[in-house]
Amino acid sequence: MAKLYVVGIGPGGRENMTLKAIETIKKCDIIVGYKPYIEYLEELVDGKEVFSTGMRGEIERCKIAVEKVKEGKNTAIISTGDAGLYGMAGPILELKDEIDVEIVPGVTAAFSAASELGSPIMHDYVSISLSDLLTPWEVIEKRIEKAAQGDFVIIIYNPKSKGRGNHIEKAVDIMLRYKSPGTPVGIVKNSGRANTKKWIKTLDSIDYDKIDMLCVLIIGNSNTHIKDQLMITPRGYKL
Amino acid sequence: MAKLYVVGIGPGGRENMTLKAIETIKKCDIIVGYKPYIEYLEELVDGKEVFSTGMRGEIERCKIAVEKVKEGKNTAIISTGDAGLYGMAGPILELKDEIDVEIVPGVTAAFSAASELGSPIMHDYVSISLSDLLTPWEVIEKRIEKAAQGDFVIIIYNPKSKGRGNHIEKAVDIMLRYKSPGTPVGIVKNSGRANTKKWIKTLDSIDYDKIDMLCVLIIGNSNTHIKDQLMITPRGYKL
């Protein structure tokens, strides 16, 4: 029986894909995804039927994928990073009825960015998306506040985009009520892809003009420090 | 020049390793790790010099790895999941002096467990380890409280181990002050490995006897629900 695979392809480059993600895409007849993400797959999609739609076409893509499986085709719908975080796993499972679905996990952007910055996560952390397209801004603000109060490492997805250019500044203002101004902040643009750029700053010295929707931010906890231009959050071992 | 690679090998099975993790281990002369994790690598370590130590030998392993690189050998020190979360990246970067280090990210247990439960994460979430070996229990309690107040999905690592058998019950008691008793809870033992077991329960019906140190727990937010024996946290799309 045909099956729908929801595949996390990792941050972008082939090297951070899992064996299972690669094998799954190889064995599917149909590949569905956001156009720029399909391009990361390069020759893996050669000879396959590809359905790509633009930004905000998420639900359209899910419906195409479900329909193709019902026509008897093994189908992969792809997300960057992990499909189960801000990705396609949720809407697919909500929409599916009798079809068979398998989720293939992947490396999310936070861990890719962390590996490029040093070891900024290491300990208890929070992941928050600043996109208020699907979540009320008040909920996001409350979460930022609780995360800062708990002295978590904080990972920010979707720090900025058209129409919400100052969300990241508002988020940092909330954090500054509880975190020291000198708290290290790692910013990575295009993590795990070509043209990766990164900056290590402090909470009070962020250059907001350099941040866009392709960036992930990692804000340290009270023990995070910088050494040899690397951002390090200790686990707590006596060394 | 010889280099030290800190490699996240994913939850355990070969299929969830990234291409880069596999290629990195192949090109190293020396492999260092916790004994049971080395065994996951199977024939990848054939013909290599392997240094494995037991539980709580973390710093000993780091020191061996740094020393081997100084002797001119390309060396991989491995962590399960992602090396930058509760793994070896932090202590290695704290210990290293002039040697060259590269962190190779991997699929952490939370995302592997999530893929086995449905789409329980999907939205803003918190990751907390209940191990108080390196972190005061009061810090952990405070983080659980803030995470519950922020209506985050909560991922629990190290829910139980020898000498701290009731930490998970204490953690759930704190969550129950802010989360509904009917909140779905996914429990996965040996995620991504042979003999995976999973249970989907609610916050007030957890069978604590079944939980051990090989389990990861995912506690839903106020929108998480169960459908067809899958745990689903909606992203918020209108379907």
PDB file of C-alpha atoms in Angstrom, chain A:
ATOM      1  CA  MET A   1       0.000   0.000   0.000  1.00  0.00           C
ATOM      2  CA  ALA A   2       1.240   3.489  -0.808  1.00  0.00           C
ATOM      3  CA  LYS A   3       2.498   5.581   2.084  1.00  0.00           C
ATOM      4  CA  LEU A   4       3.025   9.245   2.901  1.00  0.00           C
ATOM      5  CA  TYR A   5       6.427  10.125   4.337  1.00  0.00           C
ATOM      6  CA  VAL A   6       6.915  13.458   6.091  1.00  0.00           C
ATOM      7  CA  VAL A   7      10.651  14.011   5.773  1.00  0.00           C
ATOM      8  CA  GLY A   8      12.890  16.416   7.675  1.00  0.00           C
ATOM      9  CA  ILE A   9      15.796  17.095   5.315  1.00  0.00           C
ATOM     10  CA  GLY A  10      17.956  18.963   7.839  1.00  0.00           C
ATOM     11  CA  PRO A  11      19.163  22.543   7.424  1.00  0.00           C
ATOM     12  CA  GLY A  12      19.886  22.315   3.705  1.00  0.00           C
ATOM     13  CA  GLY A  13      23.170  20.710   2.719  1.00  0.00           C
ATOM     14  CA  ARG A  14      23.216  17.029   1.779  1.00  0.00           C
ATOM     15  CA  GLU A  15      25.770  16.181   4.479  1.00  0.00           C
ATOM     16  CA  ASN A  16      23.346  16.920   7.317  1.00  0.00           C
ATOM     17  CA  MET A  17      20.590  14.702   5.886  1.00  0.00           C
ATOM     18  CA  THR A  18      20.082  11.357   7.605  1.00  0.00           C
ATOM     19  CA  LEU A  19      20.487   8.096   5.724  1.00  0.00           C
ATOM     20  CA  LYS A  20      16.781   7.472   6.215  1.00  0.00           C
ATOM     21  CA  ALA A  21      15.758  10.831   4.737  1.00  0.00           C
ATOM     22  CA  ILE A  22      17.875  10.142   1.649  1.00  0.00           C
ATOM     23  CA  GLU A  23      16.621   6.575   1.222  1.00  0.00           C
ATOM     24  CA  THR A  24      13.009   7.669   1.722  1.00  0.00           C
ATOM     25  CA  ILE A  25      13.210  10.336  -0.964  1.00  0.00           C
ATOM     26  CA  LYS A  26      14.884   7.863  -3.316  1.00  0.00           C
ATOM     27  CA  LYS A  27      12.063   5.337  -2.980  1.00  0.00           C
ATOM     28  CA  CYS A  28       9.179   7.803  -3.425  1.00  0.00           C
ATOM     29  CA  ASP A  29       7.508   8.554  -6.770  1.00  0.00           C
ATOM     30  CA  ILE A  30       6.205  11.976  -5.777  1.00  0.00           C
ATOM     31  CA  ILE A  31       8.025  14.781  -3.932  1.00  0.00           C
ATOM     32  CA  VAL A  32       6.059  17.712  -2.513  1.00  0.00           C
ATOM     33  CA  GLY A  33       7.588  20.807  -0.947  1.00  0.00           C
ATOM     34  CA  TYR A  34       8.288  24.518  -0.807  1.00  0.00           C
ATOM     35  CA  LYS A  35      10.171  25.412  -3.974  1.00  0.00           C
ATOM     36  CA  PRO A  36      13.525  26.568  -2.484  1.00  0.00           C
ATOM     37  CA  TYR A  37      13.636  23.453  -0.274  1.00  0.00           C
ATOM     38  CA  ILE A  38      13.087  21.115  -3.229  1.00  0.00           C
ATOM     39  CA  GLU A  39      16.202  22.687  -4.765  1.00  0.00           C
ATOM     40  CA  TYR A  40      18.315  21.490  -1.829  1.00  0.00           C
ATOM     41  CA  LEU A  41      17.563  17.917  -2.902  1.00  0.00           C
ATOM     42  CA  GLU A  42      19.337  18.416  -6.239  1.00  0.00           C
ATOM     43  CA  GLU A  43      19.657  15.162  -8.201  1.00  0.00           C
ATOM     44  CA  LEU A  44      17.749  13.161  -5.573  1.00  0.00           C
ATOM     45  CA  VAL A  45      14.504  14.254  -7.281  1.00  0.00           C
ATOM     46  CA  ASP A  46      15.643  13.499 -10.838  1.00  0.00           C
ATOM     47  CA  GLY A  47      12.970  11.544 -12.703  1.00  0.00           C
ATOM     48  CA  LYS A  48      10.348  12.062 -10.008  1.00  0.00           C
ATOM     49  CA  GLU A  49       7.096  13.974 -10.166  1.00  0.00           C
ATOM     50  CA  VAL A  50       7.617  17.166  -8.140  1.00  0.00           C
ATOM     51  CA  PHE A  51       4.909  19.435  -6.730  1.00  0.00           C
ATOM     52  CA  SER A  52       6.280  22.670  -5.342  1.00  0.00           C
ATOM     53  CA  THR A  53       4.320  25.683  -4.182  1.00  0.00           C
ATOM     54  CA  GLY A  54       5.343  29.073  -2.801  1.00  0.00           C
ATOM     55  CA  MET A  55       5.507  30.508   0.707  1.00  0.00           C
ATOM     56  CA  ARG A  56       2.295  30.123   2.738  1.00  0.00           C
ATOM     57  CA  GLY A  57       1.206  27.290   0.435  1.00  0.00           C
ATOM     58  CA  GLU A  58       1.637  24.795   3.303  1.00  0.00           C
ATOM     59  CA  ILE A  59      -1.903  23.452   3.436  1.00  0.00           C
ATOM     60  CA  GLU A  60      -2.171  23.266  -0.354  1.00  0.00           C
ATOM     61  CA  ARG A  61       0.986  21.123  -0.324  1.00  0.00           C
ATOM     62  CA  CYS A  62      -0.387  18.852   2.405  1.00  0.00           C
ATOM     63  CA  LYS A  63      -3.594  18.282   0.441  1.00  0.00           C
ATOM     64  CA  ILE A  64      -1.690  17.457  -2.764  1.00  0.00           C
ATOM     65  CA  ALA A  65       0.467  14.956  -0.856  1.00  0.00           C
ATOM     66  CA  VAL A  66      -2.526  13.208   0.751  1.00  0.00           C
ATOM     67  CA  GLU A  67      -4.285  13.027  -2.632  1.00  0.00           C
ATOM     68  CA  LYS A  68      -1.248  11.478  -4.342  1.00  0.00           C
ATOM     69  CA  VAL A  69      -1.011   8.734  -1.730  1.00  0.00           C
ATOM     70  CA  LYS A  70      -4.685   7.967  -2.287  1.00  0.00           C
ATOM     71  CA  GLU A  71      -3.875   7.566  -5.992  1.00  0.00           C
ATOM     72  CA  GLY A  72      -1.462   4.823  -4.940  1.00  0.00           C
ATOM     73  CA  LYS A  73       1.831   6.709  -5.146  1.00  0.00           C
ATOM     74  CA  ASN A  74       4.533   6.635  -2.456  1.00  0.00           C
ATOM     75  CA  THR A  75       4.896  10.306  -1.632  1.00  0.00           C
ATOM     76  CA  ALA A  76       7.374  12.388   0.366  1.00  0.00           C
ATOM     77  CA  ILE A  77       6.441  15.827   1.660  1.00  0.00           C
ATOM     78  CA  ILE A  78       9.549  17.628   2.852  1.00  0.00           C
ATOM     79  CA  SER A  79      10.347  20.183   5.554  1.00  0.00           C
ATOM     80  CA  THR A  80      13.728  21.715   6.246  1.00  0.00           C
ATOM     81  CA  GLY A  81      15.148  20.881   9.648  1.00  0.00           C
ATOM     82  CA  ASP A  82      12.914  18.469  11.521  1.00  0.00           C
ATOM     83  CA  ALA A  83       9.428  17.904  10.075  1.00  0.00           C
ATOM     84  CA  GLY A  84       7.941  17.751  13.583  1.00  0.00           C
ATOM     85  CA  LEU A  85       9.019  21.275  14.627  1.00  0.00           C
ATOM     86  CA  TYR A  86       7.305  24.215  12.907  1.00  0.00           C
ATOM     87  CA  GLY A  87       7.039  21.773   9.952  1.00  0.00           C
ATOM     88  CA  MET A  88       4.618  19.611   8.009  1.00  0.00           C
ATOM     89  CA  ALA A  89       4.125  16.655  10.399  1.00  0.00           C
ATOM     90  CA  GLY A  90       1.320  18.336  12.365  1.00  0.00           C
ATOM     91  CA  PRO A  91      -0.910  19.506   9.500  1.00  0.00           C
ATOM     92  CA  ILE A  92      -0.453  16.166   7.687  1.00  0.00           C
ATOM     93  CA  LEU A  93      -1.545  14.152  10.736  1.00  0.00           C
ATOM     94  CA  GLU A  94      -4.477  16.514  11.288  1.00  0.00           C
ATOM     95  CA  LEU A  95      -5.590  16.212   7.640  1.00  0.00           C
ATOM     96  CA  LYS A  96      -4.984  12.525   6.982  1.00  0.00           C
ATOM     97  CA  ASP A  97      -7.802  10.050   7.271  1.00  0.00           C
ATOM     98  CA  GLU A  98      -7.193   6.396   6.406  1.00  0.00           C
ATOM     99  CA  ILE A  99      -3.763   6.729   4.770  1.00  0.00           C
ATOM    100  CA  ASP A 100      -0.532   5.443   6.251  1.00  0.00           C
ATOM    101  CA  VAL A 101       1.914   8.162   7.398  1.00  0.00           C
ATOM    102  CA  GLU A 102       5.522   7.932   8.619  1.00  0.00           C
ATOM    103  CA  ILE A 103       7.505  10.842  10.050  1.00  0.00           C
ATOM    104  CA  VAL A 104      11.264  10.903   9.304  1.00  0.00           C
ATOM    105  CA  PRO A 105      13.132  13.089  11.843  1.00  0.00           C
ATOM    106  CA  GLY A 106      15.944  15.458  10.895  1.00  0.00           C
ATOM    107  CA  VAL A 107      18.544  17.892  12.243  1.00  0.00           C
ATOM    108  CA  THR A 108      16.785  21.138  13.154  1.00  0.00           C
ATOM    109  CA  ALA A 109      18.387  24.542  12.416  1.00  0.00           C
ATOM    110  CA  ALA A 110      19.041  25.207  16.118  1.00  0.00           C
ATOM    111  CA  PHE A 111      21.476  22.303  16.415  1.00  0.00           C
ATOM    112  CA  SER A 112      23.124  23.077  13.107  1.00  0.00           C
ATOM    113  CA  ALA A 113      23.584  26.721  14.150  1.00  0.00           C
ATOM    114  CA  ALA A 114      24.844  25.634  17.576  1.00  0.00           C
ATOM    115  CA  SER A 115      27.524  23.438  15.976  1.00  0.00           C
ATOM    116  CA  GLU A 116      28.716  26.482  14.015  1.00  0.00           C
ATOM    117  CA  LEU A 117      28.843  28.745  17.091  1.00  0.00           C
ATOM    118  CA  GLY A 118      30.561  26.358  19.536  1.00  0.00           C
ATOM    119  CA  SER A 119      28.407  24.706  22.215  1.00  0.00           C
ATOM    120  CA  PRO A 120      25.858  27.439  23.041  1.00  0.00           C
ATOM    121  CA  ILE A 121      22.917  25.118  23.894  1.00  0.00           C
ATOM    122  CA  MET A 122      24.337  22.187  25.941  1.00  0.00           C
ATOM    123  CA  HIS A 123      21.817  22.581  28.762  1.00  0.00           C
ATOM    124  CA  ASP A 124      18.063  23.138  29.261  1.00  0.00           C
ATOM    125  CA  TYR A 125      16.717  25.369  26.508  1.00  0.00           C
ATOM    126  CA  VAL A 126      13.604  26.846  24.960  1.00  0.00           C
ATOM    127  CA  SER A 127      12.674  27.148  21.288  1.00  0.00           C
ATOM    128  CA  ILE A 128      10.366  30.031  20.316  1.00  0.00           C
ATOM    129  CA  SER A 129       9.197  31.194  16.888  1.00  0.00           C
ATOM    130  CA  LEU A 130       8.537  34.928  16.613  1.00  0.00           C
ATOM    131  CA  SER A 131       6.104  34.440  13.719  1.00  0.00           C
ATOM    132  CA  ASP A 132       2.669  35.700  14.745  1.00  0.00           C
ATOM    133  CA  LEU A 133       0.958  34.460  11.590  1.00  0.00           C
ATOM    134  CA  LEU A 134      -0.488  31.483  13.493  1.00  0.00           C
ATOM    135  CA  THR A 135       0.149  32.436  17.149  1.00  0.00           C
ATOM    136  CA  PRO A 136      -1.061  35.578  18.966  1.00  0.00           C
ATOM    137  CA  TRP A 137       1.820  37.940  19.794  1.00  0.00           C
ATOM    138  CA  GLU A 138       0.762  38.075  23.461  1.00  0.00           C
ATOM    139  CA  VAL A 139       1.343  34.298  23.742  1.00  0.00           C
ATOM    140  CA  ILE A 140       4.798  34.694  22.215  1.00  0.00           C
ATOM    141  CA  GLU A 141       5.662  37.571  24.594  1.00  0.00           C
ATOM    142  CA  LYS A 142       4.553  35.551  27.599  1.00  0.00           C
ATOM    143  CA  ARG A 143       6.712  32.612  26.516  1.00  0.00           C
ATOM    144  CA  ILE A 144       9.767  34.840  26.075  1.00  0.00           C
ATOM    145  CA  GLU A 145       9.235  36.198  29.572  1.00  0.00           C
ATOM    146  CA  LYS A 146       8.893  32.745  31.180  1.00  0.00           C
ATOM    147  CA  ALA A 147      11.936  31.448  29.274  1.00  0.00           C
ATOM    148  CA  ALA A 148      14.038  34.393  30.476  1.00  0.00           C
ATOM    149  CA  GLN A 149      12.802  34.001  34.075  1.00  0.00           C
ATOM    150  CA  GLY A 150      13.809  30.311  34.010  1.00  0.00           C
ATOM    151  CA  ASP A 151      17.373  31.168  32.885  1.00  0.00           C
ATOM    152  CA  PHE A 152      17.009  28.917  29.856  1.00  0.00           C
ATOM    153  CA  VAL A 153      19.170  29.122  26.757  1.00  0.00           C
ATOM    154  CA  ILE A 154      16.690  30.627  24.259  1.00  0.00           C
ATOM    155  CA  ILE A 155      16.562  29.735  20.580  1.00  0.00           C
ATOM    156  CA  ILE A 156      14.678  32.114  18.297  1.00  0.00           C
ATOM    157  CA  TYR A 157      13.251  30.962  14.966  1.00  0.00           C
ATOM    158  CA  ASN A 158      11.708  33.435  12.502  1.00  0.00           C
ATOM    159  CA  PRO A 159      13.242  36.496  14.181  1.00  0.00           C
ATOM    160  CA  LYS A 160      12.089  38.864  11.458  1.00  0.00           C
ATOM    161  CA  SER A 161      10.101  38.961   8.256  1.00  0.00           C
ATOM    162  CA  LYS A 162       8.111  41.325   6.106  1.00  0.00           C
ATOM    163  CA  GLY A 163       5.565  43.140   8.202  1.00  0.00           C
ATOM    164  CA  ARG A 164       7.125  42.197  11.544  1.00  0.00           C
ATOM    165  CA  GLY A 165      10.514  43.815  11.433  1.00  0.00           C
ATOM    166  CA  ASN A 166      10.763  44.739  15.106  1.00  0.00           C
ATOM    167  CA  HIS A 167       9.636  41.487  16.765  1.00  0.00           C
ATOM    168  CA  ILE A 168      13.192  40.524  17.575  1.00  0.00           C
ATOM    169  CA  GLU A 169      13.873  43.903  19.232  1.00  0.00           C
ATOM    170  CA  LYS A 170      10.714  43.530  21.323  1.00  0.00           C
ATOM    171  CA  ALA A 171      11.790  39.996  22.308  1.00  0.00           C
ATOM    172  CA  VAL A 172      15.252  41.149  23.357  1.00  0.00           C
ATOM    173  CA  ASP A 173      13.731  43.992  25.414  1.00  0.00           C
ATOM    174  CA  ILE A 174      11.754  41.414  27.388  1.00  0.00           C
ATOM    175  CA  MET A 175      14.835  39.228  27.874  1.00  0.00           C
ATOM    176  CA  LEU A 176      16.853  42.211  29.135  1.00  0.00           C
ATOM    177  CA  ARG A 177      14.476  42.484  32.109  1.00  0.00           C
ATOM    178  CA  TYR A 178      15.841  39.153  33.386  1.00  0.00           C
ATOM    179  CA  LYS A 179      19.101  38.411  31.568  1.00  0.00           C
ATOM    180  CA  SER A 180      22.346  40.370  31.895  1.00  0.00           C
ATOM    181  CA  PRO A 181      23.105  42.834  29.043  1.00  0.00           C
ATOM    182  CA  GLY A 182      26.398  40.976  28.543  1.00  0.00           C
ATOM    183  CA  THR A 183      24.705  37.633  27.848  1.00  0.00           C
ATOM    184  CA  PRO A 184      26.275  36.125  24.688  1.00  0.00           C
ATOM    185  CA  VAL A 185      24.051  35.895  21.607  1.00  0.00           C
ATOM    186  CA  GLY A 186      24.904  33.794  18.563  1.00  0.00           C
ATOM    187  CA  ILE A 187      23.311  34.690  15.255  1.00  0.00           C
ATOM    188  CA  VAL A 188      23.617  32.358  12.272  1.00  0.00           C
ATOM    189  CA  LYS A 189      22.298  33.100   8.791  1.00  0.00           C
ATOM    190  CA  ASN A 190      21.872  30.194   6.348  1.00  0.00           C
ATOM    191  CA  SER A 191      23.029  27.645   8.910  1.00  0.00           C
ATOM    192  CA  GLY A 192      24.187  24.389   7.309  1.00  0.00           C
ATOM    193  CA  ARG A 193      23.835  25.851   3.803  1.00  0.00           C
ATOM    194  CA  ALA A 194      26.093  27.623   1.362  1.00  0.00           C
ATOM    195  CA  ASN A 195      26.936  31.203   2.390  1.00  0.00           C
ATOM    196  CA  THR A 196      26.657  30.638   6.143  1.00  0.00           C
ATOM    197  CA  LYS A 197      27.304  33.826   8.099  1.00  0.00           C
ATOM    198  CA  LYS A 198      27.598  34.085  11.854  1.00  0.00           C
ATOM    199  CA  TRP A 199      28.049  36.706  14.526  1.00  0.00           C
ATOM    200  CA  ILE A 200      28.628  36.385  18.258  1.00  0.00           C
ATOM    201  CA  LYS A 201      27.391  39.464  20.113  1.00  0.00           C
ATOM    202  CA  THR A 202      25.887  40.317  23.489  1.00  0.00           C
ATOM    203  CA  LEU A 203      22.241  40.969  24.333  1.00  0.00           C
ATOM    204  CA  ASP A 204      22.852  44.734  24.387  1.00  0.00           C
ATOM    205  CA  SER A 205      24.939  44.926  21.197  1.00  0.00           C
ATOM    206  CA  ILE A 206      22.865  43.106  18.559  1.00  0.00           C
ATOM    207  CA  ASP A 207      23.045  44.633  15.086  1.00  0.00           C
ATOM    208  CA  TYR A 208      19.372  44.284  14.143  1.00  0.00           C
ATOM    209  CA  ASP A 209      19.927  45.351  10.532  1.00  0.00           C
ATOM    210  CA  LYS A 210      21.871  42.134   9.866  1.00  0.00           C
ATOM    211  CA  ILE A 211      19.017  39.894  11.051  1.00  0.00           C
ATOM    212  CA  ASP A 212      16.513  38.527   8.560  1.00  0.00           C
ATOM    213  CA  MET A 213      14.159  35.552   8.186  1.00  0.00           C
ATOM    214  CA  LEU A 214      17.063  33.241   7.292  1.00  0.00           C
ATOM    215  CA  CYS A 215      18.655  33.737  10.734  1.00  0.00           C
ATOM    216  CA  VAL A 216      18.453  31.671  13.908  1.00  0.00           C
ATOM    217  CA  LEU A 217      19.463  33.274  17.220  1.00  0.00           C
ATOM    218  CA  ILE A 218      20.764  31.474  20.298  1.00  0.00           C
ATOM    219  CA  ILE A 219      20.762  33.527  23.510  1.00  0.00           C
ATOM    220  CA  GLY A 220      22.830  32.100  26.364  1.00  0.00           C
ATOM    221  CA  ASN A 221      21.937  31.381  29.987  1.00  0.00           C
ATOM    222  CA  SER A 222      23.660  33.018  32.966  1.00  0.00           C
ATOM    223  CA  ASN A 223      26.683  30.680  32.639  1.00  0.00           C
ATOM    224  CA  THR A 224      27.292  31.118  28.897  1.00  0.00           C
ATOM    225  CA  HIS A 225      30.605  32.690  27.967  1.00  0.00           C
ATOM    226  CA  ILE A 226      32.801  33.354  24.958  1.00  0.00           C
ATOM    227  CA  LYS A 227      36.214  31.686  24.495  1.00  0.00           C
ATOM    228  CA  ASP A 228      38.380  31.817  21.357  1.00  0.00           C
ATOM    229  CA  GLN A 229      35.426  33.346  19.447  1.00  0.00           C
ATOM    230  CA  LEU A 230      33.239  30.383  20.389  1.00  0.00           C
ATOM    231  CA  MET A 231      30.045  30.550  22.428  1.00  0.00           C
ATOM    232  CA  ILE A 232      30.078  28.009  25.265  1.00  0.00           C
ATOM    233  CA  THR A 233      27.351  27.056  27.716  1.00  0.00           C
ATOM    234  CA  PRO A 234      28.847  24.763  30.373  1.00  0.00           C
ATOM    235  CA  ARG A 235      27.087  21.533  31.289  1.00  0.00           C
ATOM    236  CA  GLY A 236      28.468  21.869  34.802  1.00  0.00           C
ATOM    237  CA  TYR A 237      31.314  19.341  34.893  1.00  0.00           C
ATOM    238  CA  LYS A 238      34.312  20.000  37.094  1.00  0.00           C
ATOM    239  CA  LEU A 239      37.160  20.020  34.573  1.00  0.00           C
TER     240      LEU A 239
END
